Short mmCIF file of C-alpha atoms and ligand atoms in Angstrom, two decimals:
data_model
loop_
_atom_site.label_atom_id
_atom_site.label_comp_id
_atom_site.label_asym_id
_atom_site.label_seq_id
_atom_site.Cartn_x
_atom_site.Cartn_y
_atom_site.Cartn_z
CA UNK T 24 0.00 0.00 0.00
CA UNK T 25 1.10 3.59 -0.70
CA UNK T 26 2.18 5.23 2.56
CA UNK T 27 -0.89 7.33 3.43
CA UNK T 28 1.15 9.68 5.59
CA UNK T 29 2.61 11.17 2.40
CA UNK T 30 -0.72 11.93 0.72
CA UNK T 31 -2.69 15.15 1.04
CA UNK T 32 -6.37 14.59 0.23
CA UNK T 33 -8.92 17.36 -0.37
CA UNK T 34 -12.61 16.48 0.06
CA UNK T 35 -15.42 18.75 -1.14
CA UNK T 36 -18.81 18.32 0.51
CA UNK T 37 -17.21 16.85 3.63
CA UNK T 38 -19.89 18.14 6.01
CA UNK T 39 -22.25 15.14 5.66
CA UNK T 40 -22.95 11.79 4.03
CA UNK T 41 -20.32 10.26 1.75
CA UNK T 42 -17.86 13.15 2.16
CA UNK T 43 -17.99 12.93 5.95
CA UNK T 44 -17.68 9.12 5.95
CA UNK T 45 -14.73 9.38 3.54
CA UNK T 46 -13.03 11.93 5.78
CA UNK T 47 -13.40 9.65 8.80
CA UNK T 48 -12.17 6.58 6.86
CA UNK T 49 -9.17 8.28 5.23
CA UNK T 50 -8.35 10.12 8.47
CA UNK T 51 -8.16 6.80 10.31
CA UNK T 52 -5.84 5.49 7.58
CA UNK T 53 -3.38 8.34 8.10
CA UNK T 54 -4.03 10.60 5.13
CA UNK T 55 -3.62 14.36 5.63
CA UNK T 56 -7.00 15.93 4.98
CA UNK T 57 -8.37 19.31 3.92
CA UNK T 58 -12.15 19.34 4.32
CA UNK T 59 -14.45 21.77 2.48
CA UNK T 60 -18.17 22.63 2.50
CA UNK T 61 -20.42 25.58 3.36
CA UNK T 62 -21.50 24.39 6.86
CA UNK T 63 -18.32 25.15 8.73
CA UNK T 64 -19.68 24.22 12.17
CA UNK T 65 -19.93 20.63 10.95
CA UNK T 66 -16.48 20.72 9.33
CA UNK T 67 -14.89 22.06 12.49
CA UNK T 68 -16.50 19.35 14.62
CA UNK T 69 -15.50 16.62 12.16
CA UNK T 70 -11.88 17.81 11.90
CA UNK T 71 -11.67 17.96 15.72
CA UNK T 72 -12.97 14.39 16.00
CA UNK T 73 -10.52 13.10 13.39
CA UNK T 74 -7.61 14.81 15.18
CA UNK T 75 -8.74 13.49 18.58
CA UNK T 76 -8.59 9.99 17.08
CA UNK T 77 -4.98 10.57 15.97
CA UNK T 78 -5.67 11.72 12.38
CA UNK T 79 -4.62 14.86 10.53
CA UNK T 80 -7.43 17.15 9.35
CA UNK T 81 -7.97 20.82 8.63
CA UNK T 82 -10.94 22.56 7.07
CA UNK T 83 -11.90 25.63 5.10
CA UNK T 84 -15.27 27.03 4.07
CA UNK T 85 -15.94 26.16 0.43
CA UNK T 86 -18.64 26.93 -2.10
CA UNK T 87 -17.82 24.78 -5.12
CA UNK T 88 -19.90 27.01 -7.41
CA UNK T 89 -17.25 29.74 -7.00
CA UNK T 90 -13.86 29.26 -8.68
CA UNK T 91 -12.34 31.80 -6.26
CA UNK T 92 -13.61 29.79 -3.29
CA UNK T 93 -12.24 26.58 -4.83
CA UNK T 94 -8.84 28.17 -5.53
CA UNK T 95 -8.73 29.40 -1.92
CA UNK T 96 -9.48 25.87 -0.73
CA UNK T 97 -6.63 24.38 -2.76
CA UNK T 98 -4.24 27.15 -1.71
CA UNK T 99 -5.14 26.50 1.94
CA UNK T 100 -4.18 22.85 1.50
CA UNK T 101 -0.87 23.82 -0.13
CA UNK T 102 -0.10 26.31 2.66
CA UNK T 103 -1.00 23.79 5.36
CA UNK T 104 0.61 20.67 3.94
CA UNK T 105 2.91 21.82 1.11
CA UNK T 106 1.27 19.79 -1.64
CA UNK T 107 -1.99 18.38 -3.06
CA UNK T 108 -2.12 14.71 -4.00
CA UNK T 109 -5.81 13.91 -4.33
CA UNK T 110 -9.00 15.92 -4.74
CA UNK T 111 -12.33 14.19 -4.17
CA UNK T 112 -14.96 16.25 -6.01
CA UNK T 113 -17.83 14.94 -3.93
CA UNK T 114 -20.14 17.92 -3.28
CA UNK T 115 -23.51 17.38 -4.94
CA UNK T 116 -27.23 18.11 -4.75
CA UNK T 117 -30.22 16.13 -6.02
CA UNK T 118 -33.50 18.11 -6.03
CA UNK T 119 -35.46 15.65 -8.18
CA UNK T 120 -38.68 16.50 -10.04
CA UNK T 121 -40.33 15.84 -13.39
CA UNK T 122 -39.25 18.23 -16.13
CA UNK T 123 -42.87 19.40 -16.58
CA UNK T 124 -42.78 20.95 -13.09
CA UNK T 125 -40.28 23.47 -14.53
CA UNK T 126 -38.11 23.92 -11.46
CA UNK T 127 -35.54 25.91 -13.39
CA UNK T 128 -33.77 27.20 -10.28
CA UNK T 129 -33.18 23.63 -9.13
CA UNK T 130 -31.95 22.55 -12.58
CA UNK T 131 -29.47 25.42 -12.48
CA UNK T 132 -28.36 24.56 -8.94
CA UNK T 133 -27.63 20.96 -9.98
CA UNK T 134 -25.66 22.20 -12.98
CA UNK T 135 -23.77 24.71 -10.81
CA UNK T 136 -22.86 22.30 -8.01
CA UNK T 137 -22.65 18.93 -9.76
CA UNK T 138 -20.96 20.02 -13.01
CA UNK T 139 -19.39 23.44 -12.47
CA UNK T 140 -18.28 22.41 -8.98
CA UNK T 141 -16.39 19.42 -10.42
CA UNK T 142 -14.87 21.58 -13.19
CA UNK T 143 -13.79 24.15 -10.60
CA UNK T 144 -12.12 21.42 -8.56
CA UNK T 145 -10.26 20.22 -11.65
CA UNK T 146 -9.28 23.78 -12.67
CA UNK T 147 -7.91 24.52 -9.20
CA UNK T 148 -5.74 21.40 -8.83
CA UNK T 149 -4.63 20.70 -12.39
CA UNK T 150 -1.77 23.26 -12.58
CA UNK T 151 -0.53 22.04 -9.17
CA UNK T 152 -0.64 18.37 -10.15
CA UNK T 153 0.93 19.05 -13.55
CA UNK T 154 3.82 20.86 -11.81
CA UNK T 155 4.20 17.92 -9.41
CA UNK T 156 3.84 15.46 -12.32
CA UNK T 157 1.56 13.45 -10.03
CA UNK T 158 -1.89 13.55 -8.52
CA UNK T 159 -5.35 12.03 -8.57
CA UNK T 160 -8.77 13.51 -9.32
CA UNK T 161 -11.68 11.49 -7.92
CA UNK T 162 -15.11 12.57 -9.11
CA UNK T 163 -18.41 11.42 -7.60
CA UNK T 164 -20.85 10.40 -10.30
CA UNK T 165 -23.74 8.04 -9.54
CA UNK T 166 -25.62 5.02 -10.74
CA UNK T 167 -27.62 7.91 -12.22
CA UNK T 168 -24.58 8.55 -14.42
CA UNK T 169 -25.31 5.24 -16.14
CA UNK T 170 -29.10 5.16 -16.40
CA UNK T 171 -31.93 7.69 -16.40
CA UNK T 172 -35.26 7.49 -14.59
CA UNK T 173 -38.29 9.80 -14.33
CA UNK T 174 -37.76 12.87 -12.08
CA UNK T 175 -34.01 12.45 -12.45
CA UNK T 176 -33.38 13.78 -15.99
CA UNK T 177 -31.35 16.82 -14.98
CA UNK T 178 -29.61 15.11 -12.05
CA UNK T 179 -28.64 12.19 -14.31
CA UNK T 180 -27.47 14.65 -16.99
CA UNK T 181 -25.10 16.20 -14.46
CA UNK T 182 -23.76 12.77 -13.52
CA UNK T 183 -23.37 11.67 -17.17
CA UNK T 184 -21.44 14.93 -17.58
CA UNK T 185 -19.17 14.00 -14.67
CA UNK T 186 -18.40 10.72 -16.45
CA UNK T 187 -17.62 12.49 -19.76
CA UNK T 188 -15.45 15.14 -18.11
CA UNK T 189 -13.57 12.49 -16.16
CA UNK T 190 -12.88 10.33 -19.20
CA UNK T 191 -11.72 13.35 -21.20
CA UNK T 192 -9.44 14.39 -18.36
CA UNK T 193 -8.06 10.86 -18.04
CA UNK T 194 -7.18 10.75 -21.73
CA UNK T 195 -5.54 14.19 -21.62
CA UNK T 196 -3.47 13.90 -18.43
CA UNK T 197 -3.20 10.16 -17.93
CA UNK T 198 0.60 10.14 -18.19
CA UNK T 199 1.07 11.53 -14.70
CA UNK T 200 -2.33 12.09 -13.15
CA UNK T 201 -4.87 9.44 -12.21
CA UNK T 202 -8.60 10.02 -12.73
CA UNK T 203 -11.24 7.99 -10.93
CA UNK T 204 -15.04 8.05 -11.13
CA UNK T 205 -16.95 6.65 -8.18
CA UNK T 206 -20.58 5.82 -8.99
CA UNK T 207 -22.60 4.97 -5.90
CA UNK T 208 -26.06 3.47 -5.88
CA UNK T 209 -28.45 4.48 -3.16
CA UNK T 210 -26.38 5.34 -0.07
CA UNK T 211 -27.28 6.69 3.40
CA UNK T 212 -26.82 10.47 3.42
CA UNK T 213 -28.73 13.77 3.46
CA UNK T 214 -28.92 13.87 -0.36
CA UNK T 215 -32.68 13.38 -0.68
CA UNK T 216 -33.30 16.29 1.74
CA UNK T 217 -32.77 18.66 -1.20
CA UNK T 218 -35.91 17.33 -2.96
CA UNK T 219 -38.71 19.92 -2.76
CA UNK T 220 -41.19 18.29 -5.14
CA UNK T 221 -43.65 16.28 -2.96
CA UNK T 222 -44.17 13.45 -5.48
CA UNK T 223 -40.47 12.92 -6.10
CA UNK T 224 -39.75 13.20 -2.39
CA UNK T 225 -42.29 10.49 -1.51
CA UNK T 226 -41.00 8.16 -4.25
CA UNK T 227 -37.44 8.61 -3.03
CA UNK T 228 -38.37 7.89 0.60
CA UNK T 229 -39.39 4.32 -0.28
CA UNK T 230 -36.48 3.81 -2.69
CA UNK T 231 -33.88 4.95 -0.17
CA UNK T 232 -34.92 2.37 2.41
CA UNK T 233 -32.47 -0.06 0.77
CA UNK T 234 -29.51 2.32 1.10
CA UNK T 235 -26.02 1.07 1.93
CA UNK T 236 -23.84 2.88 4.53
CA UNK T 237 -21.72 5.79 3.31
CA UNK T 238 -18.70 3.93 4.73
CA UNK T 239 -19.03 1.48 1.79
CA UNK T 240 -18.32 4.31 -0.65
CA UNK T 241 -15.47 5.56 1.53
CA UNK T 242 -13.80 2.14 1.31
CA UNK T 243 -13.99 2.15 -2.49
CA UNK T 244 -12.40 5.61 -2.58
CA UNK T 245 -9.57 4.44 -0.31
CA UNK T 246 -9.05 1.43 -2.60
CA UNK T 247 -8.65 3.70 -5.63
CA UNK T 248 -6.18 5.99 -3.83
CA UNK T 249 -4.09 3.17 -2.39
CA UNK T 250 -3.19 1.56 -5.73
CA UNK T 251 0.37 2.08 -7.01
CA UNK T 252 0.97 5.26 -9.06
CA UNK T 253 0.96 3.31 -12.33
CA UNK T 254 -2.48 1.83 -11.64
CA UNK T 255 -5.51 4.01 -12.37
CA UNK T 256 -8.80 2.64 -11.05
CA UNK T 257 -10.88 4.52 -13.61
CA UNK T 258 -14.35 3.69 -12.35
CA UNK T 259 -16.05 1.86 -9.51
CA UNK T 260 -19.80 1.26 -9.22
CA UNK T 261 -20.85 0.49 -5.63
CA UNK T 262 -24.54 -0.23 -5.06
CA UNK T 263 -26.84 -2.25 -2.84
CA UNK T 264 -26.71 -5.94 -3.68
CA UNK T 265 -30.50 -5.89 -4.05
CA UNK T 266 -30.50 -2.84 -6.34
CA UNK T 267 -32.67 -3.34 -9.45
CA UNK T 268 -30.72 -0.60 -11.32
N1 NDP V 326 -26.31 9.19 -1.34
C1 NDP V 326 -26.56 8.60 -2.51
O1 NDP V 326 -27.46 7.76 -2.62
C2 NDP V 326 -25.71 8.94 -3.69
C3 NDP V 326 -24.88 10.05 -3.71
N2 NDP V 326 -24.15 10.33 -4.84
C4 NDP V 326 -23.29 11.51 -4.89
O2 NDP V 326 -22.45 11.54 -3.76
C5 NDP V 326 -22.06 12.89 -3.51
C6 NDP V 326 -22.20 13.18 -2.01
O3 NDP V 326 -23.58 13.24 -1.69
P1 NDP V 326 -24.20 12.61 -0.36
O4 NDP V 326 -23.16 12.41 0.65
O5 NDP V 326 -25.04 11.48 -0.76
O6 NDP V 326 -25.19 13.81 0.06
P2 NDP V 326 -25.19 14.83 1.27
O7 NDP V 326 -26.34 15.74 1.01
O8 NDP V 326 -25.14 14.14 2.58
O9 NDP V 326 -23.82 15.62 1.06
C7 NDP V 326 -23.67 16.58 0.06
C8 NDP V 326 -22.47 17.45 0.40
O10 NDP V 326 -22.32 18.42 -0.64
C9 NDP V 326 -22.07 19.67 -0.03
N3 NDP V 326 -22.46 20.77 -0.90
C10 NDP V 326 -23.64 21.01 -1.50
N4 NDP V 326 -23.60 22.17 -2.19
C11 NDP V 326 -22.33 22.66 -2.01
C12 NDP V 326 -21.66 23.82 -2.47
N5 NDP V 326 -22.26 24.74 -3.24
N6 NDP V 326 -20.37 24.01 -2.10
C13 NDP V 326 -19.74 23.11 -1.32
N7 NDP V 326 -20.33 21.99 -0.85
C14 NDP V 326 -21.61 21.78 -1.20
C15 NDP V 326 -22.86 19.65 1.27
O11 NDP V 326 -22.26 20.53 2.22
P3 NDP V 326 -22.79 21.98 2.65
O12 NDP V 326 -24.29 21.96 2.51
O13 NDP V 326 -22.32 22.12 4.05
O14 NDP V 326 -22.10 22.93 1.70
C16 NDP V 326 -22.65 18.21 1.71
O15 NDP V 326 -21.46 18.10 2.46
C17 NDP V 326 -22.92 13.77 -4.42
O16 NDP V 326 -22.16 14.17 -5.53
C18 NDP V 326 -24.04 12.83 -4.85
O17 NDP V 326 -24.59 13.19 -6.07
C19 NDP V 326 -24.20 9.53 -5.94
C20 NDP V 326 -24.98 8.44 -5.95
C21 NDP V 326 -25.80 8.03 -4.83
O1 LIG V 327 -27.24 9.59 -7.06
C1 LIG V 327 -28.20 9.12 -6.45
C2 LIG V 327 -29.08 8.28 -7.17
S1 LIG V 327 -29.94 7.21 -6.16
O2 LIG V 327 -29.02 6.28 -5.55
O3 LIG V 327 -30.68 7.94 -5.14
O4 LIG V 327 -30.82 6.53 -7.12
#
């Protein structure tokens, strides 16, 4: 295994769900962490808990929809730890609804967070990783990046986009920089809380009863990071065994 103590890992959307579970898992494995999200009270508590357990974690407020905020996040990691080895572009929102409901603000928010947020993460780390001639970009897609279902057209479009961006990046920078897509199926988190449409919300409540723990996704992320530098785990799908999709 790569010595985790040498790796600096940035996690966007670390204040809940998969990002939080990944922070706890990687923190316990010795990685040096920079945690980002908007809810700083949660980041501060999480970083304290990781440090109390012997891990290394710092945090900075981050809004992934702002390139300036993302650049500040990456700079904070460089100033704290001297380098950036991995960014996990995890922040995401999923306000599902049928297209006919015309929730344009929510479509735009998904595009801003789920696509622009990932692009901002890439833009902020790429020059650093190219200078280092090493690094890894891990992007959170979804099972919804492989198949579309009603109410999820825009969300799935954002996750298909994450797959396309990741594959393009892999082909362009694959000599030195690893690119990984993690596509979870239904996983315990706060993700469905962003659904405002009552019909979509009710449908999701039943569907999410079969969710797997966020720790399962964290383990797959650790697996991708811990491969040797010449091995790029390009994509992992992790879903409930009983998932029909
Ligand atoms: N849970 C699931 O079933 C699945 C999840 N995924 C993907 O996993 C990723 C993590 O989601 P999950 O843990 O489930 O959901 P959560 O809602 O629990 O976590 C989402 C995270 O994104 C952060 N976030 C949202 N908007 C912004 C923003 N503008 N700037 C910075 N951070 C932001 C939130 O932090 P804050 O509000 O504090 O900013 C929060 O930490 C998402 O990309 C999601 O699409 C994919 C497939 C299945
Ligand atoms: O990305 C989330 C899709 S699902 O797991 O809720 O279907």
